[in-house]
Tab-separated table of C-alpha atoms in Angstrom:
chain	number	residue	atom	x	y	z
Y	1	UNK	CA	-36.219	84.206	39.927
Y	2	UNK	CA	-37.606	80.933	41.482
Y	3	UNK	CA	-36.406	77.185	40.343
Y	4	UNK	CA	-39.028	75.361	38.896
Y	5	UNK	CA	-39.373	71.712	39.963
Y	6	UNK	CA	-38.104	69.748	36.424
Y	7	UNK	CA	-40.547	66.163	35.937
Y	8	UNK	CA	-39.125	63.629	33.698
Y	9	UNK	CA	-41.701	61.251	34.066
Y	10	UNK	CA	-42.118	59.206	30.910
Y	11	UNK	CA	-39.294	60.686	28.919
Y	12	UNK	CA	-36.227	58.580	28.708
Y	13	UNK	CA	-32.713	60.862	28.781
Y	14	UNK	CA	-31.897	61.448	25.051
Y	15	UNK	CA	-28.240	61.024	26.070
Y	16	UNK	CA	-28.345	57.290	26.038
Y	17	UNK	CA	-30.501	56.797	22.841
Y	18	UNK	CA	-28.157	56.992	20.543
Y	19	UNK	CA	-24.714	55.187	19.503
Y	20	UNK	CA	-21.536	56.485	17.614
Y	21	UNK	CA	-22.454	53.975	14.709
Y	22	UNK	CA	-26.215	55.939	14.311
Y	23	UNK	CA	-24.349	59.210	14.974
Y	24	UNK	CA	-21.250	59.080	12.574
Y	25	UNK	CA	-24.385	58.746	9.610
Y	26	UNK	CA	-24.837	62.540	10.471
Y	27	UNK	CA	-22.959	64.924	8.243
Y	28	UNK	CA	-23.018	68.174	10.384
Y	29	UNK	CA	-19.917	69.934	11.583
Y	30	UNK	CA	-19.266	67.777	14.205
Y	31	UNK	CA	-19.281	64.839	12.819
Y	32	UNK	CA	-17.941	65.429	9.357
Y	33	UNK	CA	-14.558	67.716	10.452
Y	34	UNK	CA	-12.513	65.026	11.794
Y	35	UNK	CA	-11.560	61.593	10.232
Y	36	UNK	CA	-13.718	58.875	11.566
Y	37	UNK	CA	-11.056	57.570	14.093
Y	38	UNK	CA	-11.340	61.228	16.040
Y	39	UNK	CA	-13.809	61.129	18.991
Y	40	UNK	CA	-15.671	64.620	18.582
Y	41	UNK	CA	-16.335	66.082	21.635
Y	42	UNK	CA	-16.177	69.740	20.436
Y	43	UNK	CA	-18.596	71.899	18.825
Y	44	UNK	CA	-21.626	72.634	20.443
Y	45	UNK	CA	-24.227	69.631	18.740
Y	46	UNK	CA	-26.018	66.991	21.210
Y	47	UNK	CA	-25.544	63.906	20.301
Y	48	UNK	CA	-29.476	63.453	20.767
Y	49	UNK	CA	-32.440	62.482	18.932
Y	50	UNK	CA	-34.850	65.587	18.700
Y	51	UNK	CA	-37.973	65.951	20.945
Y	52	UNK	CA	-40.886	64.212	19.037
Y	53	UNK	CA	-42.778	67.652	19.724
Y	54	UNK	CA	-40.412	68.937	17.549
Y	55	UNK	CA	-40.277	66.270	14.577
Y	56	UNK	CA	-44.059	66.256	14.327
Y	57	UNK	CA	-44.714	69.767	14.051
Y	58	UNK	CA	-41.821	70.244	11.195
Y	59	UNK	CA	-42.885	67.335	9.022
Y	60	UNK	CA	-46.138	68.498	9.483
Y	61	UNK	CA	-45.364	71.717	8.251
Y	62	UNK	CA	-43.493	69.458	5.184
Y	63	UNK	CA	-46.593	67.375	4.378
Y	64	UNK	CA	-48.592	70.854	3.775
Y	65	UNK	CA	-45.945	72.282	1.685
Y	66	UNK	CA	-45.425	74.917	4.447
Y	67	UNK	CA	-42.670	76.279	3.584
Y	68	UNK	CA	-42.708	79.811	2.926
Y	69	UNK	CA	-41.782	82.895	5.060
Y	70	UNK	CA	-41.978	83.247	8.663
Y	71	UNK	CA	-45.056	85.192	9.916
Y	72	UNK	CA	-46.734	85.960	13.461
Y	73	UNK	CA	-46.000	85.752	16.928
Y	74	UNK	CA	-46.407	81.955	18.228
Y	75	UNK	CA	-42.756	81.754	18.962
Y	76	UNK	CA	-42.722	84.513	20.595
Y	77	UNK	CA	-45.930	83.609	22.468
Y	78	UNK	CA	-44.327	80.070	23.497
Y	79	UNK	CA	-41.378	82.012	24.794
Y	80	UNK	CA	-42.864	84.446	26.815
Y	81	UNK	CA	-45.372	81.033	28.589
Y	82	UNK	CA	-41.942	79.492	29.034
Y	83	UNK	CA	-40.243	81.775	30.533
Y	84	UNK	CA	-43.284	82.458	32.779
Y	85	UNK	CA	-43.326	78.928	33.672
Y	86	UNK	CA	-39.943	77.616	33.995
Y	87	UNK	CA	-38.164	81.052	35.695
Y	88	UNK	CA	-41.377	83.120	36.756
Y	89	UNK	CA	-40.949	85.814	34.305
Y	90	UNK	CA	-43.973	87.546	33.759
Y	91	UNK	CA	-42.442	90.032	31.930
Y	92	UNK	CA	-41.198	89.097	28.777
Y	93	UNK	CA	-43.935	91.507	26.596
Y	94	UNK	CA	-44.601	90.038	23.079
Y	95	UNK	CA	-44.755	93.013	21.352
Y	96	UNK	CA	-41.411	93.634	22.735
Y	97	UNK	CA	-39.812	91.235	20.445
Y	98	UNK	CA	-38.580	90.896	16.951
Y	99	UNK	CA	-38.046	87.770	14.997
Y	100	UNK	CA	-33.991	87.484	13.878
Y	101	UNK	CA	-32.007	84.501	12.072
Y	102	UNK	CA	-30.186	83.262	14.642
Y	103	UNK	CA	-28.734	84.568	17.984
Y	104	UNK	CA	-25.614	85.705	16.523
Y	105	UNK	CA	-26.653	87.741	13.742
Y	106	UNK	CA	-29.368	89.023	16.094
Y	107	UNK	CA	-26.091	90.288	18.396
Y	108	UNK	CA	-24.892	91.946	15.736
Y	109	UNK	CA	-28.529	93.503	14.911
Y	110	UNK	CA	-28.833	94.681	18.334
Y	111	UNK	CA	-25.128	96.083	18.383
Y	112	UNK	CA	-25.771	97.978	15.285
Y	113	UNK	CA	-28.605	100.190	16.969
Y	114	UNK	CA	-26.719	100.715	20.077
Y	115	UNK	CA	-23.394	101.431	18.758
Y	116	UNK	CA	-21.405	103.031	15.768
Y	117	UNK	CA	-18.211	101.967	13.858
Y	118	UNK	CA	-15.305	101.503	15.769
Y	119	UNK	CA	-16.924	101.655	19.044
Y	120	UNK	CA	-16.080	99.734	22.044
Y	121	UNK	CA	-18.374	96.557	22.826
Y	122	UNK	CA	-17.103	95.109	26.009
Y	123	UNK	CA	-16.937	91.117	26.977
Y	124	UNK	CA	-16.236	88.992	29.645
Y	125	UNK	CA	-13.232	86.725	28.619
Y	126	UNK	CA	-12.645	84.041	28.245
Y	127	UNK	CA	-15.695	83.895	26.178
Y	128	UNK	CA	-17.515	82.226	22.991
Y	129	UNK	CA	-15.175	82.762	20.539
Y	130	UNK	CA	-17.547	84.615	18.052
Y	131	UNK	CA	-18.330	87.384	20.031
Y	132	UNK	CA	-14.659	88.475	19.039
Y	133	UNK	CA	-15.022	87.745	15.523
Y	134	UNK	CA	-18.532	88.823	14.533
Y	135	UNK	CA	-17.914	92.337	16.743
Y	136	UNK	CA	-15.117	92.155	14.813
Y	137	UNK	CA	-16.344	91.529	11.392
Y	138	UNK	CA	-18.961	94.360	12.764
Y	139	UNK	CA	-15.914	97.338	12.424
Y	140	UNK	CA	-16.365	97.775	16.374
Y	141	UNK	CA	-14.247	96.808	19.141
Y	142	UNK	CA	-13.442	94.167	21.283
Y	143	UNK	CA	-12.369	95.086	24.824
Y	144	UNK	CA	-11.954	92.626	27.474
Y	145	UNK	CA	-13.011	92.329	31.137
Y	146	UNK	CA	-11.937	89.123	32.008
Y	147	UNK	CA	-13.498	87.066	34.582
Y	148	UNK	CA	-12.624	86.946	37.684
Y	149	UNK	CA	-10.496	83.550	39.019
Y	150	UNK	CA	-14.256	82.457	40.377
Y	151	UNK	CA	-15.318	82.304	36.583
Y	152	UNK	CA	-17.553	85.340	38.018
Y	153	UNK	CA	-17.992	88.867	36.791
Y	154	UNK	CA	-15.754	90.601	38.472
Y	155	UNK	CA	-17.959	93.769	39.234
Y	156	UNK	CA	-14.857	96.113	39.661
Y	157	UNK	CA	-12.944	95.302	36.485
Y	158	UNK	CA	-16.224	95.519	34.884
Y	159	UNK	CA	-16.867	99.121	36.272
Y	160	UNK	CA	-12.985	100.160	35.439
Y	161	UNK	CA	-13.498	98.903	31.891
Y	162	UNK	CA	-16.935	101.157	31.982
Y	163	UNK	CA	-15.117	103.789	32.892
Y	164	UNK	CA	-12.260	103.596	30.385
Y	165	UNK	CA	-14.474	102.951	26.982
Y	166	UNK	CA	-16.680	106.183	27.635
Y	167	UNK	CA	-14.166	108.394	28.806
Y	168	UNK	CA	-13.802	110.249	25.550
Y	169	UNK	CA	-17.627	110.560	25.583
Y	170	UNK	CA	-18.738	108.010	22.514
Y	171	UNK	CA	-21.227	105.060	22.715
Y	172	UNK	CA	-20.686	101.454	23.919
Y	173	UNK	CA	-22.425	98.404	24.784
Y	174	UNK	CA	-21.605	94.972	27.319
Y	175	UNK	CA	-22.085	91.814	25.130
Y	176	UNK	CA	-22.747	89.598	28.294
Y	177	UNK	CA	-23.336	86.110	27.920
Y	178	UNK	CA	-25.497	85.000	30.303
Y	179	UNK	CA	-25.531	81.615	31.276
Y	180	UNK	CA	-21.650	81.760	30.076
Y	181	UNK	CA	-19.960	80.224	27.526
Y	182	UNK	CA	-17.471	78.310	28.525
Y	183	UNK	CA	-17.717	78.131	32.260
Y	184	UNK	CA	-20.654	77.290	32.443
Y	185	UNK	CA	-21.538	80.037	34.992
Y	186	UNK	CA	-24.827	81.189	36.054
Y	187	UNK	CA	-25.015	84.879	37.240
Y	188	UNK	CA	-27.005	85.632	39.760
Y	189	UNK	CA	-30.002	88.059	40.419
Y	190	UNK	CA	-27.530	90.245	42.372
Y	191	UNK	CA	-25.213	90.313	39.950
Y	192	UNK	CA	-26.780	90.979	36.857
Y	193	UNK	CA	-28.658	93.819	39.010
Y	194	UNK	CA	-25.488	95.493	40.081
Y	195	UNK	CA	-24.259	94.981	36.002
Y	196	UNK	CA	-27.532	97.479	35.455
Y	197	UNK	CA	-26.806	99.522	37.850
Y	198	UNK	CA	-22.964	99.915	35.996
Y	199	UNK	CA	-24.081	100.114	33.269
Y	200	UNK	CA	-26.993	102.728	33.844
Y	201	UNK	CA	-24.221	104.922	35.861
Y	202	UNK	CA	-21.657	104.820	32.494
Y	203	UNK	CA	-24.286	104.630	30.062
Y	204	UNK	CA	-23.055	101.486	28.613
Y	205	UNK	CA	-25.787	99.945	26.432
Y	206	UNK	CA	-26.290	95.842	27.491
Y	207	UNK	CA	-26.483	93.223	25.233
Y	208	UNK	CA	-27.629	89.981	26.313
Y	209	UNK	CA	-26.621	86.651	24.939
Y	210	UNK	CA	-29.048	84.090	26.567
Y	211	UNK	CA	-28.995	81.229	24.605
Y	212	UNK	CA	-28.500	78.387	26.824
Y	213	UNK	CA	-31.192	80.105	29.514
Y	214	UNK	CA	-32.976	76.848	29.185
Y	215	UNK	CA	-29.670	74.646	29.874
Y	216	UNK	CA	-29.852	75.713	33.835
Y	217	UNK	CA	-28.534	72.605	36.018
Y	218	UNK	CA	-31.977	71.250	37.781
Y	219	UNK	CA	-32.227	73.751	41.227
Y	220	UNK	CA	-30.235	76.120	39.886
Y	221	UNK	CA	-32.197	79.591	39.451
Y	222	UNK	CA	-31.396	81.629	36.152
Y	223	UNK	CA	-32.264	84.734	36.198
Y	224	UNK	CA	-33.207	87.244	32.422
Y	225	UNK	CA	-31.188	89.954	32.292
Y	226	UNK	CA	-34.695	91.971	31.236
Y	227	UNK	CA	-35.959	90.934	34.350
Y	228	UNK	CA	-33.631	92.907	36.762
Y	229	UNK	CA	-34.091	96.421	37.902
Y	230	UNK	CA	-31.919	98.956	35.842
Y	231	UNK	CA	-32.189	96.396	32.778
Y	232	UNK	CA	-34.890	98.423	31.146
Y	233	UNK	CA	-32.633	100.079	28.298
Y	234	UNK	CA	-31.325	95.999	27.763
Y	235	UNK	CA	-32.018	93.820	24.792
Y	236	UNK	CA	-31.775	90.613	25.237
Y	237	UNK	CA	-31.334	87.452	22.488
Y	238	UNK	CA	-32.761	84.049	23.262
Y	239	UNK	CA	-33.215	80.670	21.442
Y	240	UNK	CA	-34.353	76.876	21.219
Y	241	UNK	CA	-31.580	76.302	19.478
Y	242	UNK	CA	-29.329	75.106	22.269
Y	243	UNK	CA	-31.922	73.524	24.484
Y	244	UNK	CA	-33.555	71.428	22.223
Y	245	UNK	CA	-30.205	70.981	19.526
Y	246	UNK	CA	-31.690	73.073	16.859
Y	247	UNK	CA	-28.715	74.797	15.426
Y	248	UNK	CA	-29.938	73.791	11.777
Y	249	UNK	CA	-33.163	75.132	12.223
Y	250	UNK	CA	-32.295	79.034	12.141
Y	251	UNK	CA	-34.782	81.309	14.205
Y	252	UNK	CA	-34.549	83.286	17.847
Y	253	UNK	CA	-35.567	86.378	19.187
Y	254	UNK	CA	-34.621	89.955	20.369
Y	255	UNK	CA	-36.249	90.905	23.172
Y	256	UNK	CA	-36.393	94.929	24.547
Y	257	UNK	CA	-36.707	96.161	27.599
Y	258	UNK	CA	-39.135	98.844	28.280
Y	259	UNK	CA	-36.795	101.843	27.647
Y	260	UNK	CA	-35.667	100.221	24.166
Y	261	UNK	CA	-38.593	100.283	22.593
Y	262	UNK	CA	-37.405	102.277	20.002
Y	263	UNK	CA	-34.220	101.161	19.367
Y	264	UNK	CA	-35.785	97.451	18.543
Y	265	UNK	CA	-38.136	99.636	16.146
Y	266	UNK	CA	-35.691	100.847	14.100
Y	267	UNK	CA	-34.503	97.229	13.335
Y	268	UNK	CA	-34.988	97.196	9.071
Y	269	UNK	CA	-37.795	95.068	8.162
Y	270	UNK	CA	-35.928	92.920	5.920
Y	271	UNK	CA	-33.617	90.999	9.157
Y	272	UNK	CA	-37.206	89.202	9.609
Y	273	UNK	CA	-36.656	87.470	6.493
Y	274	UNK	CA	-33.607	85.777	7.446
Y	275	UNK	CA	-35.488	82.849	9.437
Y	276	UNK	CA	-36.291	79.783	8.582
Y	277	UNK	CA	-40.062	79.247	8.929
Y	278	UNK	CA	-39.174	75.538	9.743
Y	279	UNK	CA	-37.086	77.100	12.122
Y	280	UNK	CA	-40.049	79.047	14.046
Y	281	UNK	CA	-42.324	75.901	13.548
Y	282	UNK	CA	-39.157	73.904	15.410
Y	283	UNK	CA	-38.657	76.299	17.882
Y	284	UNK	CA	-41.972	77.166	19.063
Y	285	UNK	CA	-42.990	73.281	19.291
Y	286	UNK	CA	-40.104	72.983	21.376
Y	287	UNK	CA	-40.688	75.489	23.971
Y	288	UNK	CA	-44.642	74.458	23.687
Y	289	UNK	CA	-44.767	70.795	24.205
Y	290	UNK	CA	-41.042	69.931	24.474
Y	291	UNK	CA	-40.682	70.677	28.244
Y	292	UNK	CA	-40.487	67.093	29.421
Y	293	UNK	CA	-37.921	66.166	26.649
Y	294	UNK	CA	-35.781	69.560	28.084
Y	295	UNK	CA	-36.358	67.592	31.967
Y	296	UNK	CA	-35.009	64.545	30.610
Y	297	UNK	CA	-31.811	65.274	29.102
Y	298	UNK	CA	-30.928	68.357	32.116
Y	299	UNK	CA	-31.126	65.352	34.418
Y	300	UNK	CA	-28.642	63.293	31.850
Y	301	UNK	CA	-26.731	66.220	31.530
Y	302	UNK	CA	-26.145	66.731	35.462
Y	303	UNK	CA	-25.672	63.070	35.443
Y	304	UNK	CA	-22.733	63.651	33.329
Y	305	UNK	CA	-21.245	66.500	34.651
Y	306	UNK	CA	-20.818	64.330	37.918
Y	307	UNK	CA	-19.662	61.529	35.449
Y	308	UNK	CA	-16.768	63.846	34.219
Y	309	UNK	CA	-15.634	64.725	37.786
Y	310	UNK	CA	-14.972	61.453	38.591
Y	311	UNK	CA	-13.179	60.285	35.239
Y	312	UNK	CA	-11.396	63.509	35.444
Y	313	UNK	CA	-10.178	62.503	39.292
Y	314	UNK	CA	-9.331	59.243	38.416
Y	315	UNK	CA	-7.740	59.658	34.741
Y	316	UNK	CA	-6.826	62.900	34.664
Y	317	UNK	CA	-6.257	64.155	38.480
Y	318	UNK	CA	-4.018	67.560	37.298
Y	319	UNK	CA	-6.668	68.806	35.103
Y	320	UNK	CA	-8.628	71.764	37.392
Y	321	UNK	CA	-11.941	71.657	36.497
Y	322	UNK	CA	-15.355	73.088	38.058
Y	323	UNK	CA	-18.515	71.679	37.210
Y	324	UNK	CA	-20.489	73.985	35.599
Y	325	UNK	CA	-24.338	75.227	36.832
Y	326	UNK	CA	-24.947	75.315	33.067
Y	327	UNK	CA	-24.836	74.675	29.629
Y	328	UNK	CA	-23.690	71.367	28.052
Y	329	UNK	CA	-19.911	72.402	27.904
Y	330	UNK	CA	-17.023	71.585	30.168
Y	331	UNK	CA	-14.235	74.036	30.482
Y	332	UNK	CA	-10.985	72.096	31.582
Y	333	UNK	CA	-7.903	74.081	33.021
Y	334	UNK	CA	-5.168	71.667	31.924
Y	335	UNK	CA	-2.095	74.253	32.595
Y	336	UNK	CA	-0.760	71.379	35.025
Y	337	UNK	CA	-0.259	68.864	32.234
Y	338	UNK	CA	2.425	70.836	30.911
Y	339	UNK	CA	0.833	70.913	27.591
Y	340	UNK	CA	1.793	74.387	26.306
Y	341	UNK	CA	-1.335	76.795	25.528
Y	342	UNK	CA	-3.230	74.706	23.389
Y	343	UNK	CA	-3.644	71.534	25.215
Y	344	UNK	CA	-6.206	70.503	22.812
Y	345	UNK	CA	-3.671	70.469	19.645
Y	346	UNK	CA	-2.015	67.464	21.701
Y	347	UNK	CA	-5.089	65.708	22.896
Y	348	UNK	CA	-6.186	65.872	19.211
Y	349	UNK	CA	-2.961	64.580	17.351
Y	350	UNK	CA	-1.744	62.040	20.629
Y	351	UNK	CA	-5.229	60.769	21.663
Y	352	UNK	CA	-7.761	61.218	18.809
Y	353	UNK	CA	-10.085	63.184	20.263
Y	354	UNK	CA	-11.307	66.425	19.499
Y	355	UNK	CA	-11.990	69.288	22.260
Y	356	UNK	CA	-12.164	73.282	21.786
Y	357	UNK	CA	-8.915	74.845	22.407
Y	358	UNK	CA	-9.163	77.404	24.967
Y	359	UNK	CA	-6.670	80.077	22.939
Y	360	UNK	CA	-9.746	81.638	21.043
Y	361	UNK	CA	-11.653	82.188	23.808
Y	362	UNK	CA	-9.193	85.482	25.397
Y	363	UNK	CA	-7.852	86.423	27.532
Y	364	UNK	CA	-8.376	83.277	30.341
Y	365	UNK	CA	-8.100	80.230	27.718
Y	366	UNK	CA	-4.562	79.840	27.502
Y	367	UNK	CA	-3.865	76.237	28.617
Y	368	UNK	CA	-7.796	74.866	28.522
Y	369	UNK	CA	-9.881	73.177	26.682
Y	370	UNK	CA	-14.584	73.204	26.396
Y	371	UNK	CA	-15.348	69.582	26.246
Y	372	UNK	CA	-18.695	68.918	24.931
Y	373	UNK	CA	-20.549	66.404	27.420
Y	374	UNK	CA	-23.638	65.967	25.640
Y	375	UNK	CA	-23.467	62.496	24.833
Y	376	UNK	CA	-23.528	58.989	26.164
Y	377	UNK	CA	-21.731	58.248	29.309
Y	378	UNK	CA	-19.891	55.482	27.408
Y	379	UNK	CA	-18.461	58.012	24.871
Y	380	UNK	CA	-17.483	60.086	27.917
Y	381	UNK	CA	-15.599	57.688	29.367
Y	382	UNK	CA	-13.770	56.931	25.906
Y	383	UNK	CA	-13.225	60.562	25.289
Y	384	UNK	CA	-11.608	61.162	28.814
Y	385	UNK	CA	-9.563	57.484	28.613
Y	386	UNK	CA	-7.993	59.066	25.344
Y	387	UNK	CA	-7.380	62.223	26.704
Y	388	UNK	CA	-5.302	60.394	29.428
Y	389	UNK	CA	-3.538	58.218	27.048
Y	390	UNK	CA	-2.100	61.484	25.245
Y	391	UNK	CA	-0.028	62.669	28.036
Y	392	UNK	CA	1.174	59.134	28.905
């Protein structure tokens, strides 16, 4: 895949639009978990105002009184343009895709037709912590293939682990996360080929996770997993939600390859009713006309991520950290603080500020901690200051 040039002319960066006395008024999770004297720089909200596309096309929809069930394929339609415009993928085929709540419960909609109960669904640890506890919660089971100490896939562990779940001859699937959550890392068209290849040779059935697809630092190419050769028995899940900060507007999409076609059509009819029409309305405006919105805050985003290095140097020099090619997140090795494995109980309690701890993330997240840079640099700065008062 190519790197299409980003333009924010005329949008300002949503980053800096916004101060902690307008946010602290909001009463999602990560705002209303903590006591007000608790920085949050955890869960995975923007501290952002939404992308006027998106406001005018869901109070629209609340002016008509449309409100009623999801229907059609303009979300699906805005993805496929998108992703035909922003990575040069032609190939995302509309009637290749099913409408699902959210990209979690679309996971475990895609895991159900690929696997059976107590089967093996591999992962790349450390990783987002619910893809151990809705696999879980799914009576399969979770077996690890950490990373290697890049933050890459490490191709042979990968093809050992292959190996080992379908040695007694049953089914399993790869749960990849692609960009990944919490590095941050973007694999490559390479890699994700030679994951198809592994996976065609074991018979391993691949289960994308591409949710923050459009959070790709500016110049840096992401590649669909769909879009490789060898991917055509894939399914893929992909969003608006993290993009554009739509979390509370439920609605994504499953996406097949060619070769399963019929395993998407034997999704029941009734997981279509699980999103939110506002949702679709959200999401498709987004990935329509929200483009230059997206441009702005990638560029605040990378300005941020440079921001953090240099705090992190300067307050914090023992803390390892590599800036990530993606997402919003920040995943801090902190081992050489001497913190024990869950740094982020101590920067929490000592320094009033609230980070992910690494522990559920596997294997790999011992010692760390995802910080959450989407927000102003000034809260950055406060949020790094603390964290380098609590080990004072």
């Amino acid at each position: 895949m190519t790197s299409i040039p980003h333009d924010t002319a005329g949008e300002p960066d949503p980053l800096r639009v916004l101060g902690l006395d307008q946010l602290r008024h909001r009463t999602s999770m990560k705002w209303r978990t903590y006591p007000e004297d608790v920085l949050p720089l955890w869960v995975a909200e923007m501290d952002v105002p939404l992308a006027e596309s998106v406001v005018c096309a869901v109070t629209d929809a609340l002016a008509l009184g449309d409100t009623g069930y999801p229907a059609g394929t303009a979300y699906a339609e805005a993805l496929a343009a998108f992703a035909a415009k922003r990575w040069d993928w032609h190939g995302l085929a509309v009637e290749r895709t099913a409408i699902v709540p959210d990209v979690m419960l679309g996971v475990v909609e895609m895991l159900k037709l690929v696997t059976g109960p107590g089967d093996p669904v591999v992962v790349n640890s450390p990783v987002y912590p619910p893809f151990y506890q809705f696999v879980t919660h799914l009576d399969r089971r979770v077996v690890e293939s950490p990373l290697g100490a890049d933050a890459r896939i490490d191709l042979g562990a990968l093809e050992d682990t292959f190996r080992a779940v379908v040695a007694g001859g049953g089914r399993a699937a790869f749960l990849l996360c692609s960009p990944h959550n919490p590095t941050g890392t973007v694999h490559t068209a390479a890699e994700l080929a030679a994951v198809a290849a592994l996976a065609g040779r074991y018979g391993v059935r691949v289960v994308a996770d591409e949710i923050h697809a459009p959070l790709v630092a500016p110049g840096v190419p992401f590649t669909p997993y769909l879009s490789v050769p060898g991917a055509e028995r894939g399914l893929s899940l992909m969003s608006a939600s993290k993009g554009w900060n739509l979390a509370g507007l439920k609605a994504a999409l499953a996406l097949a390859g060619p070769g399963a076609v019929a395993d998407l059509a034997r999704l029941p009819e009734e997981v279509s009713h699980g999103p939110s029409h506002l949702g679709v309305i959200a999401h498709t405006a987004a990935l329509r006309d929200g483009t230059g919105w997206l441009d702005a805050l990638l560029a605040g985003l990378d300005s941020n991520r440079r921001l953090l290095t240099g705090l992190l140097a300067r307050h914090l020099p023992a803390v390892r950290h590599r800036p990530a090619q993606a997402t919003y997140l920040a995943w801090l090795d902190c081992r050489a603080l001497g913190l024990g494995d869950d740094p982020a109980a101590v920067f929490l309690d000592r320094g009033r500020v609230a980070l992910n701890s690494g522990l559920p993330f596997g294997t790999g997240g011992a010692g760390h901690v995802r910080l959450n840079l989407a927000t102003s640099p000034e809260v950055l700065e406060e949020g790094v200051r603390r964290m380098a008062a609590a080990i004072r």
